[in-house]
XYZ file of C-alpha atoms in Angstrom:
678
model
C 10.085 12.610 25.654
C 13.215 11.293 27.318
C 16.498 11.214 25.349
C 16.633 7.439 25.750
C 13.201 7.109 24.157
C 14.163 9.447 21.321
C 17.284 7.429 20.614
C 15.304 4.191 20.580
C 12.694 5.589 18.177
C 15.332 7.086 15.885
C 17.327 3.859 15.772
C 14.212 1.770 15.118
C 12.893 3.973 12.309
C 16.283 4.139 10.596
C 16.784 0.382 10.985
C 13.324 -0.243 9.552
C 14.058 2.052 6.621
C 17.356 0.239 6.018
C 15.545 -3.101 5.973
C 13.116 -1.577 3.479
C 16.038 -0.526 1.289
C 17.431 -4.070 1.358
C 14.023 -5.536 0.508
C 13.518 -3.052 -2.321
C 16.968 -3.846 -3.715
C 16.589 -7.627 -3.703
C 12.927 -7.545 -4.666
C 13.204 -4.558 -6.964
C 12.521 -6.341 -10.240
C 9.591 -8.269 -8.813
C 7.938 -5.206 -7.300
C 8.481 -3.122 -10.421
C 7.034 -5.829 -12.648
C 4.019 -6.090 -10.382
C 3.408 -2.342 -10.443
C 4.110 -1.682 -14.119
C 2.138 -4.745 -15.245
C -0.792 -3.409 -13.229
C -0.560 -0.088 -15.056
C -0.547 -1.944 -18.412
C -3.615 -3.930 -17.389
C -5.509 -0.893 -16.102
C -4.625 1.332 -19.027
C -3.512 -0.734 -22.037
C -2.728 1.041 -25.263
C -5.829 1.680 -27.343
C -5.745 -0.182 -30.661
C -6.486 2.844 -32.833
C -3.349 2.854 -35.006
C -3.482 1.239 -38.476
C 0.194 1.768 -39.298
C 0.937 -1.933 -38.852
C -1.009 -4.785 -40.475
C -0.614 -8.468 -39.647
C -1.170 -11.155 -42.279
C -1.836 -14.276 -40.238
C -1.596 -17.847 -41.501
C -4.479 -19.064 -39.353
C -6.417 -22.319 -39.032
C -8.763 -21.472 -41.914
C -5.834 -20.682 -44.205
C -4.175 -23.995 -43.365
C -7.424 -25.899 -43.839
C -7.927 -24.439 -47.321
C -4.317 -24.441 -48.549
C -3.066 -27.564 -46.854
C -0.931 -28.319 -43.853
C 2.093 -26.251 -42.989
C 4.745 -25.855 -44.297
C 3.254 -24.715 -47.555
C 4.916 -24.920 -50.922
C 7.376 -22.074 -51.311
C 5.440 -20.984 -54.404
C 2.377 -20.420 -52.194
C 4.447 -18.364 -49.751
C 5.893 -16.442 -52.690
C 2.379 -15.809 -53.996
C 1.369 -14.524 -50.566
C 4.274 -12.056 -50.447
C 3.658 -11.042 -54.088
C 0.026 -10.207 -53.362
C 1.100 -8.154 -50.319
C 3.742 -6.367 -52.398
C 1.080 -5.393 -54.940
C -0.421 -3.158 -52.229
C 2.929 -1.320 -52.055
C 3.549 -1.529 -48.298
C 6.546 0.301 -46.871
C 7.916 -2.914 -45.362
C 7.044 -6.599 -45.221
C 8.315 -8.421 -42.167
C 8.312 -12.203 -42.470
C 8.165 -13.710 -38.977
C 8.639 -17.224 -40.348
C 11.785 -19.323 -40.629
C 12.548 -21.425 -43.715
C 15.340 -23.483 -42.242
C 15.133 -26.361 -44.771
C 14.974 -26.368 -48.580
C 11.580 -26.674 -50.243
C 10.487 -30.298 -50.057
C 8.817 -29.900 -53.463
C 11.921 -28.508 -55.152
C 12.492 -30.387 -58.500
C 15.515 -32.212 -57.108
C 13.639 -33.187 -53.980
C 10.645 -34.220 -56.086
C 12.731 -36.553 -58.288
C 14.207 -38.130 -55.165
C 10.781 -39.562 -54.469
C 11.100 -41.857 -57.558
C 13.539 -44.574 -58.526
C 15.767 -43.675 -61.443
C 14.078 -46.355 -63.589
C 10.610 -45.032 -62.855
C 10.980 -41.933 -65.059
C 12.382 -41.590 -68.537
C 15.558 -39.513 -68.777
C 13.754 -36.924 -70.870
C 11.090 -36.559 -68.227
C 13.676 -36.158 -65.513
C 15.460 -33.475 -67.522
C 12.234 -31.554 -68.065
C 11.494 -31.681 -64.322
C 14.952 -30.381 -63.497
C 14.415 -27.486 -65.894
C 11.450 -26.328 -63.801
C 12.177 -23.330 -61.538
C 12.692 -24.298 -57.868
C 10.327 -22.992 -55.190
C 13.155 -21.587 -53.072
C 14.592 -19.749 -56.086
C 11.213 -18.325 -56.909
C 10.602 -17.234 -53.300
C 14.076 -15.697 -53.130
C 13.357 -13.590 -56.214
C 10.069 -12.370 -54.700
C 11.755 -11.548 -51.373
C 14.530 -9.694 -53.160
C 12.136 -7.497 -55.141
C 9.818 -6.674 -52.222
C 10.763 -4.504 -49.180
C 11.199 -7.624 -47.118
C 12.654 -8.084 -43.636
C 13.429 -11.689 -42.723
C 13.550 -12.869 -39.131
C 16.588 -14.202 -37.365
C 16.902 -15.531 -33.836
C 19.826 -16.233 -31.531
C 20.639 -19.858 -30.811
C 23.122 -22.030 -28.984
C 23.413 -24.397 -31.944
C 27.096 -24.178 -32.867
C 26.337 -25.293 -36.428
C 24.651 -21.923 -36.973
C 27.743 -19.756 -37.082
C 27.578 -16.165 -38.278
C 30.757 -16.088 -40.333
C 29.029 -16.138 -43.740
C 25.947 -14.076 -42.853
C 25.155 -10.642 -44.194
C 24.513 -7.868 -41.637
C 23.168 -4.332 -41.597
C 25.225 -2.793 -38.808
C 24.139 -0.009 -36.454
C 26.641 2.717 -35.688
C 27.288 4.204 -32.283
C 27.909 2.755 -28.841
C 25.042 0.599 -27.559
C 24.224 0.152 -23.840
C 26.697 -1.908 -21.841
C 24.210 -4.690 -21.142
C 23.348 -5.373 -24.780
C 22.854 -9.056 -25.608
C 25.650 -10.797 -27.502
C 25.364 -13.839 -29.766
C 27.828 -16.044 -31.619
C 25.193 -18.183 -33.321
C 22.046 -17.213 -35.244
C 19.224 -19.319 -36.625
C 18.194 -18.016 -40.068
C 16.273 -19.154 -43.102
C 18.283 -21.036 -45.710
C 21.151 -19.016 -47.125
C 19.441 -18.515 -50.503
C 16.504 -16.746 -48.882
C 18.451 -14.953 -46.131
C 20.888 -13.472 -48.644
C 18.051 -12.387 -50.933
C 16.279 -10.296 -48.292
C 16.866 -6.521 -48.396
C 17.001 -6.516 -44.564
C 17.009 -8.841 -41.604
C 16.241 -8.460 -37.922
C 16.468 -10.464 -34.708
C 13.110 -11.445 -33.233
C 14.443 -12.455 -29.805
C 11.991 -11.390 -27.142
C 13.317 -13.315 -24.162
C 10.851 -13.453 -21.274
C 11.726 -12.166 -17.813
C 12.297 -14.526 -14.905
C 8.534 -14.830 -14.396
C 8.026 -16.010 -17.981
C 6.387 -12.814 -19.235
C 7.554 -10.988 -22.365
C 7.636 -7.237 -21.763
C 10.181 -6.050 -24.325
C 11.814 -6.777 -27.663
C 15.452 -6.130 -28.638
C 16.241 -2.905 -30.444
C 19.576 -4.459 -31.317
C 22.080 -7.112 -30.303
C 25.745 -7.739 -31.008
C 26.329 -10.655 -33.371
C 29.993 -11.504 -33.281
C 31.508 -8.020 -33.436
C 28.635 -6.289 -35.243
C 25.729 -4.377 -33.726
C 22.625 -5.429 -35.638
C 18.982 -4.381 -35.507
C 16.061 -6.128 -33.955
C 13.208 -7.321 -36.156
C 10.744 -4.625 -35.053
C 13.353 -1.858 -35.404
C 14.323 -3.038 -38.885
C 10.698 -2.991 -40.039
C 10.135 0.455 -38.495
C 13.349 1.740 -40.117
C 12.235 0.552 -43.538
C 8.760 2.015 -42.954
C 10.297 5.375 -42.043
C 12.220 5.479 -45.315
C 15.310 3.476 -44.597
C 17.516 6.036 -42.773
C 19.745 3.819 -40.618
C 19.421 4.034 -36.821
C 22.328 5.057 -34.619
C 23.077 4.580 -30.945
C 23.635 7.819 -28.995
C 24.092 8.664 -25.325
C 20.376 9.451 -25.059
C 19.138 6.290 -26.778
C 18.640 4.949 -30.281
C 18.260 7.689 -32.856
C 15.902 6.886 -35.723
C 15.595 9.893 -37.984
C 14.720 12.768 -35.669
C 13.344 10.458 -32.995
C 15.256 9.258 -29.940
C 13.970 5.879 -28.799
C 14.759 5.068 -25.159
C 15.985 1.625 -24.198
C 16.841 -0.240 -21.056
C 20.399 -1.158 -20.126
C 20.205 -4.235 -22.378
C 19.238 -2.314 -25.534
C 15.668 -3.602 -25.294
C 12.465 -1.670 -25.942
C 9.635 -1.845 -23.408
C 6.349 -0.581 -24.762
C 2.667 -0.237 -24.073
C 0.670 -3.243 -25.171
C -2.923 -3.998 -25.988
C -4.634 -7.367 -25.554
C -6.568 -6.854 -28.804
C -5.063 -6.469 -32.281
C -7.808 -8.183 -34.273
C -8.792 -5.090 -36.239
C -5.337 -5.016 -37.852
C -5.215 -8.718 -38.790
C -5.952 -10.110 -42.285
C -5.917 -13.851 -42.939
C -3.377 -15.233 -45.390
C -6.221 -16.962 -47.255
C -7.906 -13.620 -47.957
C -4.633 -12.168 -49.231
C -4.027 -15.160 -51.515
C -7.575 -14.881 -52.839
C -7.270 -11.111 -53.305
C -10.033 -10.436 -50.773
C -8.505 -7.416 -49.086
C -8.407 -3.669 -49.551
C -5.083 -2.598 -51.030
C -5.302 0.706 -49.153
C -5.166 -1.199 -45.862
C -1.510 -2.034 -46.592
C -0.322 0.773 -48.817
C 2.639 2.616 -47.303
C 2.357 0.664 -44.066
C 4.283 -2.027 -42.247
C 3.027 -5.553 -42.862
C 4.108 -8.559 -40.811
C 3.473 -12.107 -41.964
C 3.225 -14.681 -39.193
C 2.047 -18.202 -38.433
C -0.786 -18.412 -35.922
C -2.529 -21.671 -36.665
C -3.142 -24.311 -34.029
C 0.077 -25.998 -33.036
C 2.327 -22.966 -33.323
C 4.940 -22.677 -30.606
C 5.216 -18.921 -30.958
C 2.846 -18.194 -28.052
C 4.028 -15.932 -25.232
C 2.638 -14.397 -22.048
C 2.520 -10.601 -21.813
C 1.456 -8.159 -19.098
C -1.952 -7.767 -20.789
C -2.640 -11.354 -21.916
C -1.679 -14.781 -20.646
C -1.375 -15.991 -24.250
C -0.446 -13.879 -27.260
C 1.064 -14.814 -30.608
C 4.644 -13.652 -30.922
C 3.881 -12.030 -34.288
C 1.361 -9.726 -32.580
C 3.993 -8.749 -30.004
C 6.362 -7.796 -32.843
C 3.566 -5.885 -34.581
C 2.838 -3.880 -31.425
C 6.554 -3.189 -31.004
C 6.753 -1.804 -34.571
C 3.697 0.343 -33.926
C 5.197 1.585 -30.648
C 8.384 2.675 -32.460
C 6.414 4.409 -35.215
C 3.998 6.201 -32.875
C 6.048 6.734 -29.714
C 4.147 4.291 -27.480
C 7.300 3.109 -25.754
C 7.905 2.981 -22.026
C 11.082 4.274 -20.450
C 12.601 4.309 -17.005
C 14.669 7.503 -16.918
C 18.031 7.603 -15.219
C 16.757 9.990 -12.554
C 13.878 7.691 -11.564
C 15.836 5.858 -8.877
C 17.073 9.111 -7.309
C 13.515 10.457 -7.284
C 12.214 7.293 -5.643
C 14.893 7.469 -2.953
C 14.108 11.157 -2.401
C 10.455 10.275 -1.814
C 11.553 7.496 0.542
C 13.772 9.881 2.520
C 10.957 12.427 2.729
C 8.533 9.814 4.062
C 11.035 8.456 6.585
C 11.923 11.983 7.748
C 8.260 12.860 8.276
C 7.612 9.594 10.104
C 10.653 10.136 12.317
C 9.685 13.719 13.135
C 6.155 12.620 13.949
C 7.310 9.621 15.952
C 9.651 11.774 18.028
C 6.818 14.186 18.727
C 8.677 17.053 17.048
C 5.832 17.604 14.587
C 3.079 15.003 14.828
C 1.115 16.851 12.160
C 3.675 15.528 9.640
C 1.896 12.167 9.788
C -0.851 13.768 7.686
C 1.343 14.927 4.759
C 3.228 11.626 4.999
C -0.031 9.773 4.480
C -1.004 12.092 1.642
C 2.384 11.594 -0.045
C 2.151 7.822 0.363
C -1.277 7.841 -1.283
C -0.099 10.190 -4.041
C 2.914 8.091 -5.065
C 1.027 5.292 -6.884
C -1.343 7.842 -8.392
C 1.563 9.923 -9.659
C 3.299 6.810 -10.975
C 0.198 5.820 -12.942
C -0.230 9.320 -14.358
C 3.443 9.351 -15.434
C 2.948 5.981 -17.147
C -0.324 6.860 -18.831
C 0.522 10.366 -20.003
C 4.279 10.265 -20.633
C 5.238 6.590 -20.797
C 7.552 7.001 -17.799
C 8.108 4.129 -15.386
C 8.468 5.534 -11.867
C 8.373 2.859 -9.189
C 6.173 3.873 -6.220
C 6.771 0.543 -4.499
C 10.346 1.307 -3.444
C 9.603 4.418 -1.323
C 6.411 2.805 -0.021
C 8.236 -0.374 1.025
C 10.932 1.664 2.758
C 8.309 3.828 4.461
C 6.199 0.798 5.405
C 9.184 -0.886 7.054
C 9.885 2.367 8.906
C 6.230 2.540 10.025
C 6.304 -1.064 11.228
C 9.522 -0.366 13.116
C 8.011 2.793 14.620
C 4.868 0.950 15.722
C 6.880 -1.917 17.191
C 9.280 0.326 19.088
C 6.420 2.482 20.383
C 4.640 -0.678 21.475
C 7.807 -1.958 23.137
C 8.406 1.387 24.836
C 4.787 1.601 25.930
C 4.952 -1.938 27.269
C 8.201 -1.148 29.071
C 6.659 2.017 30.508
C 3.620 0.023 31.590
C 5.815 -2.551 33.294
C 7.830 0.211 34.905
C 4.648 1.947 36.039
C 3.383 -1.298 37.491
C 6.644 -1.753 39.346
C 6.530 1.837 40.578
C 2.865 1.449 41.487
C 3.617 -1.746 43.366
C 6.484 -0.041 45.168
C 4.283 2.956 45.927
C 1.524 0.658 47.115
C 3.998 -1.096 49.348
C 5.293 2.256 50.538
C 1.757 3.504 51.117
C 0.904 0.363 53.025
C 3.971 0.867 55.192
C 3.041 4.511 55.652
C -0.553 3.540 56.449
C 0.550 1.060 59.083
C 2.978 3.593 60.529
C 0.310 6.278 60.540
C -2.275 4.098 62.266
C 0.161 2.750 64.849
C 1.254 6.282 65.759
C -2.202 7.452 66.841
C -3.950 6.285 70.038
C -6.674 3.672 69.704
C -10.323 4.228 70.632
C -9.861 2.138 73.766
C -6.924 4.254 74.864
C -8.822 7.487 74.183
C -11.737 6.236 76.262
C -9.495 6.008 79.327
C -8.275 9.625 79.097
C -9.740 12.481 81.141
C -12.033 12.417 84.118
C -14.917 14.541 82.794
C -14.348 14.333 79.055
C -15.157 11.994 76.228
C -12.846 11.735 73.211
C -13.482 10.037 69.889
C -11.305 10.141 66.822
C -11.229 8.755 63.273
C -8.235 8.596 60.938
C -8.788 7.004 57.524
C -5.712 7.201 55.289
C -6.223 7.932 51.608
C -4.951 5.607 48.857
C -1.854 7.784 48.612
C -1.266 8.196 52.317
C -0.921 11.735 53.590
C 0.446 12.946 56.906
C -2.608 13.407 59.149
C -2.298 12.542 62.820
C -3.924 13.174 66.172
C -3.027 12.562 69.787
C -4.297 13.103 73.308
C -2.566 12.863 76.667
C -3.246 13.630 80.312
C -1.364 16.481 82.005
C -0.931 17.441 85.614
C -3.724 19.308 87.327
C -6.643 17.340 85.850
C -5.910 18.621 82.400
C -6.030 16.878 79.028
C -3.950 17.873 76.013
C -5.104 17.083 72.464
C -3.844 17.903 68.985
C -4.604 17.330 65.296
C -1.943 17.823 62.616
C -1.695 17.634 58.832
C 1.752 17.198 57.277
C 2.269 18.332 53.678
C 3.026 15.702 51.042
C 2.073 12.082 50.553
C 3.491 8.633 51.062
C 6.113 7.216 53.348
C 8.049 10.459 53.502
C 5.019 12.306 54.861
C 4.297 9.462 57.280
C 7.834 9.575 58.634
C 7.674 13.326 59.098
C 4.271 12.878 60.721
C 5.775 10.438 63.233
C 8.541 12.911 63.986
C 6.085 15.797 64.354
C 3.811 13.820 66.672
C 6.725 12.717 68.843
C 8.166 16.234 69.060
C 4.745 17.698 69.857
C 3.951 15.172 72.572
C 7.341 15.546 74.251
C 7.113 19.326 74.338
C 3.546 19.292 75.672
C 4.532 16.935 78.462
C 7.568 19.080 79.365
C 5.804 22.436 79.126
C 4.232 22.401 82.599
C 1.054 23.840 81.099
C 2.648 26.677 79.089
C 0.935 25.958 75.745
C 2.475 28.931 73.899
C 6.002 27.913 74.913
C 5.327 24.319 73.952
C 4.164 25.222 70.423
C 7.112 27.563 69.895
C 9.500 24.809 70.919
C 7.761 22.351 68.579
C 8.279 24.826 65.727
C 11.923 25.318 66.680
C 12.617 21.576 66.901
C 10.983 20.935 63.526
C 12.794 23.883 61.942
C 16.037 22.164 62.888
C 15.233 19.244 60.578
C 17.023 19.273 57.198
C 14.007 18.480 55.025
C 13.082 22.019 54.024
C 10.161 20.968 51.823
C 8.064 19.529 54.642
C 5.758 21.606 56.821
C 2.484 21.037 58.632
C -0.594 22.579 60.153
C -1.575 21.817 63.720
C -4.291 22.675 66.175
C -3.243 21.910 69.747
C -5.262 22.479 72.883
C -5.468 21.796 76.627
C -8.776 21.388 78.463
C -9.205 21.822 82.190
C -11.445 18.858 82.962
C -12.756 20.455 86.134
C -13.992 23.676 84.476
C -14.316 22.926 80.747
C -12.014 25.807 79.811
C -9.882 25.148 76.735
C -6.683 26.886 75.679
C -5.789 26.432 71.996
C -3.068 27.401 69.527
C -3.864 27.238 65.797
C -0.818 26.903 63.503
C -2.416 27.300 60.089
C -5.052 24.619 60.697
C -8.813 24.623 60.050
C -10.812 26.338 62.770
C -12.567 23.920 65.145
C -16.364 23.637 65.406
C -18.510 23.672 68.512
C -21.593 21.440 68.756
C -23.945 22.775 71.412
C -26.422 20.794 73.446
C -29.349 21.996 71.313
C -27.701 20.540 68.180
C -26.604 23.872 66.745
C -23.116 24.088 65.311
C -20.822 27.052 65.048
C -17.280 27.600 63.870
C -14.883 28.769 66.552
C -13.140 31.645 64.833
C -9.457 31.824 65.753
C -6.768 34.314 64.877
C -4.332 31.466 64.360
C -0.801 31.682 63.040
C 1.517 30.406 60.325
C 2.027 26.764 59.486
C 4.771 25.139 61.511
C 8.241 25.287 59.905
C 7.292 28.482 58.092
C 9.108 31.043 60.231
C 11.508 30.545 63.130
C 10.499 32.132 66.492
C 6.998 32.934 65.220
C 4.910 34.224 68.185
C 2.048 31.716 68.326
C -0.694 33.031 70.644
C -3.030 31.120 72.958
C -6.799 31.523 72.497
C -9.378 30.431 75.078
C -12.961 29.114 74.863
C -15.343 27.694 77.468
C -17.185 24.415 76.999
C -20.483 23.833 78.767
C -21.552 20.434 79.918
C -22.655 18.315 76.936
C -20.959 20.514 74.325
C -18.505 18.973 71.857
C -15.452 20.501 70.227
C -14.768 18.973 66.770
C -11.461 19.319 64.914
C -11.061 18.130 61.315
C -8.447 18.181 58.588
C -9.059 19.391 55.033
C -9.684 15.785 53.982
C -13.291 16.347 55.100
C -14.036 19.708 53.510
C -12.074 19.003 50.309
C -13.618 15.565 49.696
C -15.116 15.337 46.173
C -17.743 13.158 44.517
C -17.763 11.827 40.946
C -19.208 15.158 39.759
C -16.213 16.894 41.351
C -18.417 18.708 43.882
C -16.708 19.485 47.225
C -18.189 18.188 50.494
C -17.493 21.573 52.040
C -17.818 23.046 55.498
C -21.621 23.383 55.367
C -22.101 19.640 54.866
C -19.704 18.995 57.764
C -21.736 21.286 60.007
C -25.025 19.701 58.863
C -23.625 16.279 59.708
C -22.587 17.490 63.158
C -25.973 19.090 63.760
C -27.860 15.927 62.917
C -25.681 14.040 65.383
C -26.331 16.287 68.361
C -26.487 14.422 71.657
C -24.377 11.571 70.400
C -21.191 10.540 72.109
C -17.925 11.982 70.861
C -16.834 8.707 69.170
C -20.239 8.394 67.484
C -20.102 11.974 66.186
C -16.637 11.425 64.718
C -17.754 8.193 63.042
C -20.948 9.783 61.706
C -19.048 12.570 59.957
C -16.538 10.116 58.486
C -19.361 7.898 57.211
C -21.118 10.768 55.439
C -17.877 11.998 53.864
C -17.068 8.554 52.500
C -20.627 8.094 51.213
C -20.275 11.413 49.396
C -16.989 10.229 47.831
C -18.431 6.888 46.675
C -17.098 5.949 43.225
C -13.892 7.954 43.628
C -10.533 7.434 45.265
C -10.156 9.761 48.263
C -7.420 12.250 47.540
C -6.484 12.993 51.145
C -6.526 11.520 54.612
C -9.684 12.022 56.633
C -9.080 12.918 60.303
C -11.746 13.904 62.837
C -11.287 14.415 66.572
C -14.310 15.076 68.803
C -13.898 16.220 72.442
C -17.078 16.271 74.540
C -17.155 17.928 77.946
C -19.315 16.066 80.447
C -19.265 18.858 83.065
C -17.767 19.057 86.553
C -18.830 16.938 89.489
C -21.632 19.326 90.472
C -23.235 18.841 87.036
C -23.964 15.157 87.737
């Protein structure tokens, strides 16, 4: 992989990971809610605890006892009956913000002063008020009254009674200057009070309740915590560096001093109707020593909230589950090291993706995939077994962005490489076409060959390959009724080989014409002239010969080329074995030797390049020398041009379905005999 490609991949993966970090930061709350709500829905808390009982004022209770609000004496009777069971705490999740409408004073206000005798009015005023009676019941029972924060400036906290919590709470704890409470008579009578605020998140879902808030300058307890504290025996809670200490238990909180806990969509088994309590139709043991919460759940109540496990749930049941979570440790916590762990997983995934993308260790894609699959599983196990909230979405989002960036950059690089290859291919094709034209224009045509020699017949075929090589042939008349011929094969492909071929052909022809018939001297001079060229990588094979047209005698020099073949008049074919010599441009002053053969009338000398013997079919079988000889044998008696064409046709038929890898060059020289043979 090129450094430029590596830099592009590295930059893309890191940029993608950075985008993932930004997305996970701005969408962190949303993604965490989505994940952790899914865990709650898949594995809600089982409703097996009976430590908390809810007394619900339901539709049946309202139908039997009358519309809400009830007389305070009825509410007092309800709390008295609960207190008989000796619960550890009674939380009243109901607000009595106005005096009893049936208080004696309020009752008399319904009549004109003249309607009742003074004595009657005095006797009515002597009756105990409902609020006073309820206050006395609340005072004697282990009661916790609810409070809630408000923006109503008439609800100041200056005259309220507080149970403060010691220690330093989290920095993000909620602060309030105004509280909505029951009337002062009742609020003051209660042994304890707690804030029921359970503000929903931005998506409208309630996931937590306050452990405490700051009212004015005082840190006070939440409603659920106050009930749990009273149930545990009343030892006051205290904020520590590790969380809220309640007895020997450390309760974790978020940065706003809230408690997030496991929920269940069903709490019916722990609910008793207020009507049954008033009528004494309940088992005292169901409440004895436990936490009891009284709430209003009849039709028309506004205390309905959405939770991760239910789209609608009565607020009293949320408080009950919060109390149970505190008592039994069913809280959820996001430890301080969670974010560092998530980033460590993200870095590990990005590092593995980068190493794989750069080709350093492609096998790392496998563990990266395994880790990515294990993250949500591990997060769920941590939630279900330890109540820990570890966000798998953050590292997965970062890794996903890195993967997308890696795929896009690889696609872009691949596309760029493809475009570059197409450009190179087009340039090569253009170069090959130029080389092909140069190659074909450098060799004599069939018409020109037909005019050479008095008693000879010459035919030649040159078919360039797709990637043009450096094959060439030539023939020329010499003094003394002689004919020179040659076949060469330059190493390499393309325009460079074609140019060197043109040079080699020109040098060879010039030296043959100047040699005055000395073939050995001519070949040596060709080698010397080509050795003088600066391109040291190029060399070539060549078979050059001179035939005496009057006798049929041929002198030949073989410079590393294939041996020629002789086709006799009876159709038999034999290879003319030659000692030969080194390829041209291999060694300066190499002593190339002349070898002589005699052609009889009607015999044909055939010279080929390795493009014929090395031709391959789709099965990668070579055409080979035997097939060349068989083709020549079957063409016995044909003219030299026809024999050359026949061999070329059979080679190309053999190669059908493939791209020829090398040029195909065939030169056939047929001796017709001297004048006496006519």
